[in-house]
Short mmCIF file of C-alpha atoms and ligand atoms in Angstrom, two decimals:
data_model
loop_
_atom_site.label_atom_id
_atom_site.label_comp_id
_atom_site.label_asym_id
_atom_site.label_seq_id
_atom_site.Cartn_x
_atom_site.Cartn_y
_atom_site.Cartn_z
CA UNK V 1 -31.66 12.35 1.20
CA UNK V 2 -29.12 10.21 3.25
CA UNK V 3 -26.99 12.10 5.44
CA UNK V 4 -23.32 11.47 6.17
CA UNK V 5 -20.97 11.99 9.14
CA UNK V 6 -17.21 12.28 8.30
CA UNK V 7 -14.44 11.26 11.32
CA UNK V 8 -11.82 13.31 10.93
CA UNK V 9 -10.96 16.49 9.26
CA UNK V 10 -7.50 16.41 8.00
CA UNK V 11 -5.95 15.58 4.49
CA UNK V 12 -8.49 13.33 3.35
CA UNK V 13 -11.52 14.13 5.47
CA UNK V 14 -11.62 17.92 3.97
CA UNK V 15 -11.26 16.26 0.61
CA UNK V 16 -13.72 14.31 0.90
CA UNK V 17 -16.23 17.19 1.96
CA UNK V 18 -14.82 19.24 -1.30
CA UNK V 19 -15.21 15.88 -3.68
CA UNK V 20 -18.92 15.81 -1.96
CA UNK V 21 -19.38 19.98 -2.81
CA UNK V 22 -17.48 20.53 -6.05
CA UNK V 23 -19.08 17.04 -7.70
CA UNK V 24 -22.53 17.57 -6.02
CA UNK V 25 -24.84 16.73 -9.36
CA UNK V 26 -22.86 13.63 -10.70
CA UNK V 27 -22.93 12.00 -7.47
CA UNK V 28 -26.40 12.37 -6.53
CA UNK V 29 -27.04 11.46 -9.78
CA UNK V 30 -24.99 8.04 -9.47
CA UNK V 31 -26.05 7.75 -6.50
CA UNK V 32 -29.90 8.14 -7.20
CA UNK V 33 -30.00 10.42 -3.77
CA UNK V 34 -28.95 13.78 -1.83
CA UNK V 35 -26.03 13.16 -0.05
CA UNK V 36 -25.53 15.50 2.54
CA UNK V 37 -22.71 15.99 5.04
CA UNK V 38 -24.68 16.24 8.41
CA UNK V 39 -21.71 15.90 11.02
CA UNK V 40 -18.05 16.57 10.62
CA UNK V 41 -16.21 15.05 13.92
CA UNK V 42 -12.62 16.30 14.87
CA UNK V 43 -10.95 17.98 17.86
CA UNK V 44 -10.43 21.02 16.35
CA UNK V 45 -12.68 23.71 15.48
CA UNK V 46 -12.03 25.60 11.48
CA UNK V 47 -13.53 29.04 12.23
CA UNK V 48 -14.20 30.05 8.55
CA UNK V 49 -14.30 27.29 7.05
CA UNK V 50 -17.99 26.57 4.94
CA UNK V 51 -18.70 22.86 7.15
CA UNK V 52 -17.59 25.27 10.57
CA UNK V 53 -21.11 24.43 11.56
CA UNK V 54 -21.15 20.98 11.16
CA UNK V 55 -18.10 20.44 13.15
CA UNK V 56 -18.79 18.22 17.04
CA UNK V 57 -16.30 17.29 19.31
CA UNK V 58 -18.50 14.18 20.84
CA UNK V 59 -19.00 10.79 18.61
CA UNK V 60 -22.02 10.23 20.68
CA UNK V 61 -24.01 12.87 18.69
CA UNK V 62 -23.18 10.84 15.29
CA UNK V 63 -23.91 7.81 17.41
CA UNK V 64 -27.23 8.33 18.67
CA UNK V 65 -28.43 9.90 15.40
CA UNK V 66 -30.83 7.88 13.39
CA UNK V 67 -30.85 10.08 10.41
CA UNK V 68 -26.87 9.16 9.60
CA UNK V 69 -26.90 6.49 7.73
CA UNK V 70 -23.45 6.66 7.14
CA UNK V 71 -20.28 7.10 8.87
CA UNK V 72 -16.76 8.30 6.62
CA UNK V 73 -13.84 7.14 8.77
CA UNK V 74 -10.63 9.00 7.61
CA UNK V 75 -9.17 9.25 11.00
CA UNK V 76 -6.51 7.43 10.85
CA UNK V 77 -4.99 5.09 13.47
CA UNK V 78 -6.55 1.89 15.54
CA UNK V 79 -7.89 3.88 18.34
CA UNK V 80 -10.24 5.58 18.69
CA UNK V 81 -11.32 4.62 14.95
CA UNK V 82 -11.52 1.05 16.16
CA UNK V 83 -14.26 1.62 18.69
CA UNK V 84 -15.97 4.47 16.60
CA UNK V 85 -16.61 2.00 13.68
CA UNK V 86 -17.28 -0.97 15.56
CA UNK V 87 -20.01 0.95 17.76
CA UNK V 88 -21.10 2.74 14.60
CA UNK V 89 -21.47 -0.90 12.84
CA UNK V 90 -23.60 -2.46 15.42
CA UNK V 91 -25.73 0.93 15.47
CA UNK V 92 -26.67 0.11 11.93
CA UNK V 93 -24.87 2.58 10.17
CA UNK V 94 -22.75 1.87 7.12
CA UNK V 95 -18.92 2.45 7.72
CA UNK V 96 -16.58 3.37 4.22
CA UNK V 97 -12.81 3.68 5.46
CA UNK V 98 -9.24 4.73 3.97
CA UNK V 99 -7.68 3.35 6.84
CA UNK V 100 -5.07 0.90 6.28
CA UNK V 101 -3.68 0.10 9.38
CA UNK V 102 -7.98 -0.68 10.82
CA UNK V 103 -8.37 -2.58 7.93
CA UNK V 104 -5.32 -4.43 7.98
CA UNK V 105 -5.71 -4.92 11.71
CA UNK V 106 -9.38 -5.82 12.06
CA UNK V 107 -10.84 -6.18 8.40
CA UNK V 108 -12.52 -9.35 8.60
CA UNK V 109 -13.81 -8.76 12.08
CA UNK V 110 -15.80 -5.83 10.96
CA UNK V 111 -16.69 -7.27 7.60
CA UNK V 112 -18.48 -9.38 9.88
CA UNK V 113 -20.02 -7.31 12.52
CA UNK V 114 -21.31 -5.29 9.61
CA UNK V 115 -22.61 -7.89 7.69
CA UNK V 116 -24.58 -8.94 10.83
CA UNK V 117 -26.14 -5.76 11.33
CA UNK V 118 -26.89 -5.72 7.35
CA UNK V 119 -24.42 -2.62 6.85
CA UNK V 120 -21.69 -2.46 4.92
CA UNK V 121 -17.35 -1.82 5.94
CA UNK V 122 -16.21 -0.96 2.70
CA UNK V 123 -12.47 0.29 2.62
CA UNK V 124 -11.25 0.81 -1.63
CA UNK V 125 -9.56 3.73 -0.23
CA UNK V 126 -7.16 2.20 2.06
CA UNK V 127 -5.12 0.68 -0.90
CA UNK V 128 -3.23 2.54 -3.80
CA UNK V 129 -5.16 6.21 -2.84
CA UNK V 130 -7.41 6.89 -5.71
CA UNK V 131 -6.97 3.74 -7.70
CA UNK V 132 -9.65 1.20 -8.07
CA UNK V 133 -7.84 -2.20 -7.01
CA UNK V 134 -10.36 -3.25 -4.37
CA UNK V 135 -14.04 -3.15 -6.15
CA UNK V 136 -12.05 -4.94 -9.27
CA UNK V 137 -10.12 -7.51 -6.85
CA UNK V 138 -13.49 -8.37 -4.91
CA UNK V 139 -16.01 -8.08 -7.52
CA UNK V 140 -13.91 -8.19 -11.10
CA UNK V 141 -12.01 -11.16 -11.27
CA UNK V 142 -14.00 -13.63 -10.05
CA UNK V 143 -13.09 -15.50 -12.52
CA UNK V 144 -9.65 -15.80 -11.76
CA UNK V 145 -7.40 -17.71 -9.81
CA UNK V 146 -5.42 -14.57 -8.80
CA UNK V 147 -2.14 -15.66 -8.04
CA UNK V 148 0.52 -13.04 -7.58
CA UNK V 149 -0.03 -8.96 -6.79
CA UNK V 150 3.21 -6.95 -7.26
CA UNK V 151 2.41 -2.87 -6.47
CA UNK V 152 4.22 0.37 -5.76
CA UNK V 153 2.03 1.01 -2.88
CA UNK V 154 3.03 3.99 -1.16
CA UNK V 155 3.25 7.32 -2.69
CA UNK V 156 5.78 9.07 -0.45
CA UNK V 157 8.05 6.19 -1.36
CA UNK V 158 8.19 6.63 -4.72
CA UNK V 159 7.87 10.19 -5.08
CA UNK V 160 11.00 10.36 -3.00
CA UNK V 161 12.72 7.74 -4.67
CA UNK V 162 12.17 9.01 -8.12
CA UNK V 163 13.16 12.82 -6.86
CA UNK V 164 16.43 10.91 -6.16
CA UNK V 165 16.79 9.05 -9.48
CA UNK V 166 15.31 11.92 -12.17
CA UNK V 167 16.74 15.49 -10.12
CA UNK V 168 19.61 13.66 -8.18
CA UNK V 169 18.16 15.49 -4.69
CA UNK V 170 19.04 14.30 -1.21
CA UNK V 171 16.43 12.05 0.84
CA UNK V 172 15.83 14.38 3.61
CA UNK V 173 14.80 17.16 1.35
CA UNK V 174 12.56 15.12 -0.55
CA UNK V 175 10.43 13.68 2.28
CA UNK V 176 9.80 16.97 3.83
CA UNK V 177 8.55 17.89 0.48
CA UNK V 178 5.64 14.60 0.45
CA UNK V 179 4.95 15.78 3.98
CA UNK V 180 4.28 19.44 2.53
CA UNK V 181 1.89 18.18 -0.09
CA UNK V 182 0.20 15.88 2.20
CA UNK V 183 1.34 12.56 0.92
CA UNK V 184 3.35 11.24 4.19
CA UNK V 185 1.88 9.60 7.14
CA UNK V 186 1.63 11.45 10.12
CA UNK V 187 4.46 9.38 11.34
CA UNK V 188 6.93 9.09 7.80
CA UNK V 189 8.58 6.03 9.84
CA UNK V 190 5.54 4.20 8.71
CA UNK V 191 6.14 5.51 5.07
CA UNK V 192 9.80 5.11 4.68
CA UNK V 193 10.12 1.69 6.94
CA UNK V 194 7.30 0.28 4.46
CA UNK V 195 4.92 -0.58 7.21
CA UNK V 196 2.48 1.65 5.40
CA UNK V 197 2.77 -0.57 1.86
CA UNK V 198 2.99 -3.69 3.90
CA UNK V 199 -0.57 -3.24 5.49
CA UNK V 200 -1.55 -2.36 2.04
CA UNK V 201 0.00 -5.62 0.35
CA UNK V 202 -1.89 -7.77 3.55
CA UNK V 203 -5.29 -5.99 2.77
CA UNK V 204 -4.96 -6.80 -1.47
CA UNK V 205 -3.29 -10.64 -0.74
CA UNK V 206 -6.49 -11.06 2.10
CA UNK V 207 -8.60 -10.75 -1.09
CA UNK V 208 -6.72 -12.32 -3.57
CA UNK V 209 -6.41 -15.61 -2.12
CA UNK V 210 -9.33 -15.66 0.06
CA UNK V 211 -7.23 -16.25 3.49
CA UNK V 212 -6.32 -13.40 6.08
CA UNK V 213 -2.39 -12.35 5.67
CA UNK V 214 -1.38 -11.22 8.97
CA UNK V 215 1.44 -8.39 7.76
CA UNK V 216 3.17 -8.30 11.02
CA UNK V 217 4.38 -11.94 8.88
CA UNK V 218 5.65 -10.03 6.26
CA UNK V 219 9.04 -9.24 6.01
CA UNK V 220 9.43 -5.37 5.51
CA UNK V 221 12.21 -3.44 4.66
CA UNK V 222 12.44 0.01 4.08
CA UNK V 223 14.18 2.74 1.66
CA UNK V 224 16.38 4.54 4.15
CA UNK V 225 19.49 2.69 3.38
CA UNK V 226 19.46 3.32 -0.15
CA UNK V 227 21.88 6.24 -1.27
CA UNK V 228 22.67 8.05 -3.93
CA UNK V 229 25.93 5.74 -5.24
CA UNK V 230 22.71 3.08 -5.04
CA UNK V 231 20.80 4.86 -7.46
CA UNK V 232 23.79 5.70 -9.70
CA UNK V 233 24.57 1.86 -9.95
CA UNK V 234 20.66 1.58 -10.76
CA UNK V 235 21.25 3.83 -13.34
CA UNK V 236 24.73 2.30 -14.94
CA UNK V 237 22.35 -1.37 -14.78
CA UNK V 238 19.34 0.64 -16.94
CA UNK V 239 16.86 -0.33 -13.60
CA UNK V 240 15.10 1.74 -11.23
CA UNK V 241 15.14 1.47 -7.64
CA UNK V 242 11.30 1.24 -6.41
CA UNK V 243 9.67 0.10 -3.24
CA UNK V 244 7.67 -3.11 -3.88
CA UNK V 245 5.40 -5.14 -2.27
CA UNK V 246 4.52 -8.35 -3.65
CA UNK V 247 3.31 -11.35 -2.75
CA UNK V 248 2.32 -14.69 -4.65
CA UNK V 249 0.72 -18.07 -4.14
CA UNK V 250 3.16 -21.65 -4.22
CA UNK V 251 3.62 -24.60 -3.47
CA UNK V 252 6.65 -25.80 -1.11
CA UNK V 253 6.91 -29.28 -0.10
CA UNK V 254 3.17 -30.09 -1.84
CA UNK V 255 1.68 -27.34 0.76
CA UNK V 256 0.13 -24.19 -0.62
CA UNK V 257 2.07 -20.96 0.88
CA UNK V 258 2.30 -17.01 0.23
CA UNK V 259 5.84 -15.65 -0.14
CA UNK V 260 5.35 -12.17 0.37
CA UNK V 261 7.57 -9.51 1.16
CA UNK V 262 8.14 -5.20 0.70
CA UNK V 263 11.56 -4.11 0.01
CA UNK V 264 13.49 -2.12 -2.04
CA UNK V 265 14.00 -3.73 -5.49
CA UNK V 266 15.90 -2.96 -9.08
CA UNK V 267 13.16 -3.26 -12.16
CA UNK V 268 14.25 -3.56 -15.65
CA UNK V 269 12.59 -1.64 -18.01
CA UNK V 270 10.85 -4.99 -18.87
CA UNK V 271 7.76 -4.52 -16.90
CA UNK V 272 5.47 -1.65 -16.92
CA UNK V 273 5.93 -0.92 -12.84
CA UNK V 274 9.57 0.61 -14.42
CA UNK V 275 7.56 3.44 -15.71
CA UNK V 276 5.42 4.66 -12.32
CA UNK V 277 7.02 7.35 -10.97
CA UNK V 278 6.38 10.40 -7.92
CA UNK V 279 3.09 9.87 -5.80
CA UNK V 280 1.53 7.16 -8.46
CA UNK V 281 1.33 3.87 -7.58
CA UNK V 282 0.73 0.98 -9.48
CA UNK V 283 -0.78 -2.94 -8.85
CA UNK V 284 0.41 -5.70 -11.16
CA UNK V 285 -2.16 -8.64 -10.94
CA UNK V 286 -1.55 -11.58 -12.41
CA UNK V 287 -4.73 -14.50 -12.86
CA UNK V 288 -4.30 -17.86 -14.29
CA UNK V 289 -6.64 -17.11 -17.15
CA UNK V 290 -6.30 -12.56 -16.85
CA UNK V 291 -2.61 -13.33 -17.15
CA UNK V 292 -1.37 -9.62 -15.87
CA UNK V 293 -3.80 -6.30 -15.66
CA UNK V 294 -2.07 -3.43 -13.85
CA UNK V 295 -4.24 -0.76 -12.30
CA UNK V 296 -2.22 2.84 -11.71
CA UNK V 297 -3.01 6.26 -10.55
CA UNK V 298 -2.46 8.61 -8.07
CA UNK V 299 -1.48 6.49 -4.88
CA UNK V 300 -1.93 9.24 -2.45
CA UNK V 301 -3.50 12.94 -1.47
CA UNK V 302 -6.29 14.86 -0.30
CA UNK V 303 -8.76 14.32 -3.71
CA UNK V 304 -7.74 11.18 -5.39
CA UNK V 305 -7.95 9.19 -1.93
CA UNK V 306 -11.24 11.26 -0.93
CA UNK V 307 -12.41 10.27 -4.63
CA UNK V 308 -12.26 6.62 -3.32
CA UNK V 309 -13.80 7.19 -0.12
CA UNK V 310 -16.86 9.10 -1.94
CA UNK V 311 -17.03 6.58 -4.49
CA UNK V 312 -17.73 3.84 -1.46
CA UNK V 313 -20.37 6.49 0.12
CA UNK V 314 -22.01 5.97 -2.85
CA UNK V 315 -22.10 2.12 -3.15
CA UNK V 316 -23.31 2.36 0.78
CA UNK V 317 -26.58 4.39 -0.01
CA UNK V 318 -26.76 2.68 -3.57
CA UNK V 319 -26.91 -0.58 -1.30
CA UNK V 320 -28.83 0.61 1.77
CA UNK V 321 -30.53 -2.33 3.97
CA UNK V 322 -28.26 -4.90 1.73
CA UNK V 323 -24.88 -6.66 2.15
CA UNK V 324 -21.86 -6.51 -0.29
CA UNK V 325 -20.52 -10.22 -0.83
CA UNK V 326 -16.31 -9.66 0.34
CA UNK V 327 -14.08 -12.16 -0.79
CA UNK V 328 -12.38 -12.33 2.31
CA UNK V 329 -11.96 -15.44 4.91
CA UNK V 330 -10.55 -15.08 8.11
CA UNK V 331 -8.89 -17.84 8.28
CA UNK V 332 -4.90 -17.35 8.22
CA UNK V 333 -3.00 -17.34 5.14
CA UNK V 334 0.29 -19.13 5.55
CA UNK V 335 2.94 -16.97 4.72
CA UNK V 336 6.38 -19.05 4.21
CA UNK V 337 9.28 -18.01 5.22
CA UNK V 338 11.56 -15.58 2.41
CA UNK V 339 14.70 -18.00 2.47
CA UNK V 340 13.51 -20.09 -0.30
CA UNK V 341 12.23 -17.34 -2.56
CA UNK V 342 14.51 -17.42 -5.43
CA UNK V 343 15.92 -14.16 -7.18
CA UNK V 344 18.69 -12.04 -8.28
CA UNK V 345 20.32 -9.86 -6.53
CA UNK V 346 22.91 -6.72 -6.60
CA UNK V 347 25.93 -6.53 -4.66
CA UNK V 348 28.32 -3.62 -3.71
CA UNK V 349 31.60 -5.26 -2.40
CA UNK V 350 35.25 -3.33 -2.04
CA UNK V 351 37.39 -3.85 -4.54
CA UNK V 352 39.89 -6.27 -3.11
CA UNK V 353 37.06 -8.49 -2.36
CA UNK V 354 37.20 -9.82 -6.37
CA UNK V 355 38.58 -13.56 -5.77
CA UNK V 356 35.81 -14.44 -2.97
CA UNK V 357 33.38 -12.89 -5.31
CA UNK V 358 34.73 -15.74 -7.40
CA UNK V 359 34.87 -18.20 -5.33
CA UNK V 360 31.28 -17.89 -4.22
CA UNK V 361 29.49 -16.42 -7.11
CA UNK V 362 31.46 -17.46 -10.11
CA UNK V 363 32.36 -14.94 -12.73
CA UNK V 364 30.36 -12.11 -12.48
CA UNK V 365 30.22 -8.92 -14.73
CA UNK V 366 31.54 -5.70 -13.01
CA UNK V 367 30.02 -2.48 -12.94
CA UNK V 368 32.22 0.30 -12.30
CA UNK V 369 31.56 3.96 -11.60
CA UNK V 370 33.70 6.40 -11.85
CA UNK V 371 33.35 7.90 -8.44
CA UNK V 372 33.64 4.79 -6.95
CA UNK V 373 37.39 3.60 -7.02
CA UNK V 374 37.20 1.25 -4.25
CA UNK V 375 34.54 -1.10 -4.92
CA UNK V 376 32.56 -2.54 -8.01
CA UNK V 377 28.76 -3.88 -8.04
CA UNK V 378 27.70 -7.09 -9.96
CA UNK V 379 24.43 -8.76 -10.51
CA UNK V 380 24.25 -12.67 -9.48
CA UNK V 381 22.36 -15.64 -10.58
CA UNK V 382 18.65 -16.73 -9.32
CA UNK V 383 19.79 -17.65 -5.44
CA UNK V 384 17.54 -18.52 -3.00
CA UNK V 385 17.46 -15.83 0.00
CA UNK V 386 18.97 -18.18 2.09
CA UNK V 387 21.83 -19.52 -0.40
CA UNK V 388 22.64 -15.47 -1.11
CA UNK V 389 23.01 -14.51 2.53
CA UNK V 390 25.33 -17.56 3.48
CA UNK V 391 27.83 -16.53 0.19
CA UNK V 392 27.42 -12.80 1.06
CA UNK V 393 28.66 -13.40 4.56
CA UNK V 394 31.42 -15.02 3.53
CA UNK V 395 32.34 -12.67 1.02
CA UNK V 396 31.86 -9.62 3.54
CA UNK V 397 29.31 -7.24 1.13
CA UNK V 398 28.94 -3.70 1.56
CA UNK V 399 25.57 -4.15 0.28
CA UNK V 400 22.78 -5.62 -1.55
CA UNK V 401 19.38 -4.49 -3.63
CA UNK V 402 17.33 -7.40 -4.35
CA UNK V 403 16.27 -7.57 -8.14
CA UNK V 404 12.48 -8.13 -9.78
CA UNK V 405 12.14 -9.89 -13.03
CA UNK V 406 9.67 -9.80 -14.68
CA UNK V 407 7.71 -13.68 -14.82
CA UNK V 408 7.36 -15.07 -18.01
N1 HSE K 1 1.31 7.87 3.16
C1 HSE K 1 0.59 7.12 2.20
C2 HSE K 1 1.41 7.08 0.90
C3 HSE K 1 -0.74 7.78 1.97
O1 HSE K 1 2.37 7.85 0.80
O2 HSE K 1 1.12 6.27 0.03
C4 HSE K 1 -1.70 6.99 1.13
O3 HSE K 1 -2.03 5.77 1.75
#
């Protein structure tokens, strides 16, 4: 029997207690031992509720327990979760995580304090919800020179975003919708600003290529500025607007960089990310010799992330007393700057603004929409960042959506 203790009792914490109940046999079979939920730790009592017993207020009684073996943190947040998994590292108790911003924060740092107490920080649910892209990224391709991850990484995102495209609704409605079903953040800033996909993107490039990528580095921009006339023009084009994060390896000037970034970008119905819509995500990897493998599923809520977390409980007690080899180096990645990424790009400019469209971009093709008498949209050539903003400034744009091919 190894016994549990789960931090936190929200969203994912009670799913993880029903995953643990409702799949019982299976996992105990897998696992090759009980599992049993000793300690649930939250501030709140849940009179009625079947774990009611198991609920403590204090992190010292998990602490200062010998028989928990492991600790579930699905708290949320850098502190106190910071200090709770550190202490619970160095106690000798095995740590499984699906929080992003810790991991993003602190990963390698408690890789290593784990791996020096001979536990294990493992954290597959902090990326893409229920999706394996973590176990397959560290332990999968191996064989791979992994050198570019493009993913719809945040649920809310794209379940609001595709509400907008497929049943034309308004943004505000929509996100209080993901909150209802428990897909948002506690704060949807993080969500909708793309800080939550950008921690994700640092945690999945930190493995790829073997470096730490700071994400506070990564430029980040989020969905509230796209509108409906945005997703119309989306539609005219035959794209989708999605929120991507994605990051690759180059060279610039002979020295090996990461251009990374999360932003709002048109796909064509070219590449297979065109196709993941509401609370699915998606991660498109591409490996020199792999070429691409996407790995999709349910990017967010209460069972498919607490499927992830459980299936990392059971790797702990599968590896008890023995380390999990991570991928991950903390030496800094060197993320380059996004002004000499090349790529195409969208513009919305006023209709009188057709000669310094010209003049600046050449001949472009129009697209009109009918509501729209005052201005037109056009697609450009591959521009670097840098070379788009100077000719959008001197055009005067109303706006722009950056555009994702697909790599040969
Ligand atoms: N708020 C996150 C999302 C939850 O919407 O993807 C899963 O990390």
């Amino acid at each position: 029997m190894t016994k549990i203790a789960v931090l936190g009792y929200g969203t994912v914490g009670s799913g993880v207690a029903e995953v643990l109940t409702r799949n019982a046999k299976l996992i105990n079979n897998k696992a090759k031992e009980e599992i049993e939920i000793k300690y649930i730790l939250d501030l709140r009592d849940f009179p009625g509720d079947p774990n009611e017993k198991k609920v403590v207020h204090d992190f010292d009684i998990i602490l200062k327990d010998p028989e928990v073996r492991i600790v579930v943190e699905v708290m949320g947040g850098l502190h106190p979760a910071y200090d709770f998994t550190k202490a619970a590292l160095e106690a000798g108790k095995s740590v499984c995580t699906s929080n992003k911003e810790l991991v993003a924060e602190h990963g390698p740092e408690l890789i290593s304090i784990a791996h020096a107490n001979n536990v294990n920080y493992l954290f597959e649910a902090s990326c893409g919800g229920g999706i394996p892209i973590i176990r397959p990224l560290n332990s999968s391709l191996t064989a791979d020179d992994v050198d570019e991850i493009t993913g719809i990484l945040n649920g809310t995102t794209n379940y609001i975003l595709t509400e907008m495209t497929q049943k034309g609704l308004k943004y505000e409605d929509v996100l209080k919708d993901a909150q209802e079903r428990g897909y948002a953040e506690r704060n949807p800033e993080a969500d909708v600003e793309g800080y939550d996909a950008v921690r994700k993107l640092a945690i999945l490039s930190s493995l790829a290529y073997a470096r730490t990528a700071d994400y506070k580095k990564i430029y980040t921009e989020g969905i509230t500025k796209i509108t409906p006339d945005d997703i119309d023009y989306a539609k005219a084009l035959g794209m989708e607007i999605k929120l991507l994060a994605t990051s690759r390896k180059t060279i610039v000037d002979g020295v090996k960089h990461c251009y990374a970034l999360v932003s709002p970008f048109l796909i064509g119905q070219d590449t297979p990310l065109y196709s993941v819509n509401g609370v699915y995500n998606a991660i498109l990897v591409h490996g020199n010799m792999l070429g691409y493998a996407m790995f999709y599923g349910a990017g967010a809520g209460s069972l498919p992330t607490a499927s992830a977390v459980v299936s990392d409980v059971v790797d702990e007690v599968r590896h008890l007393g023995r380390t999990l080899v991570f991928n991950w180096n903390p030496a800094q990645l060197d993320i380059a700057s996004i002004e000499n990424d090349k790529r195409r790009f969208f513009v919305r400019v006023s209709a009188d603004k057709a000669d310094t469209v010209k003049a600046e971009f050449g001949e472009v093709k129009k697209v009109e929409l009918a509501n729209l008498k005052n201005e037109f949209g056009f697609v450009t050539e591959q521009l670097s960042e840098k070379e788009f903003n100077e000719k959008a400034e001197k055009v005067g744009i109303i706006s722009r959506i950056r555009i994702k091919d697909m790599a040969e």
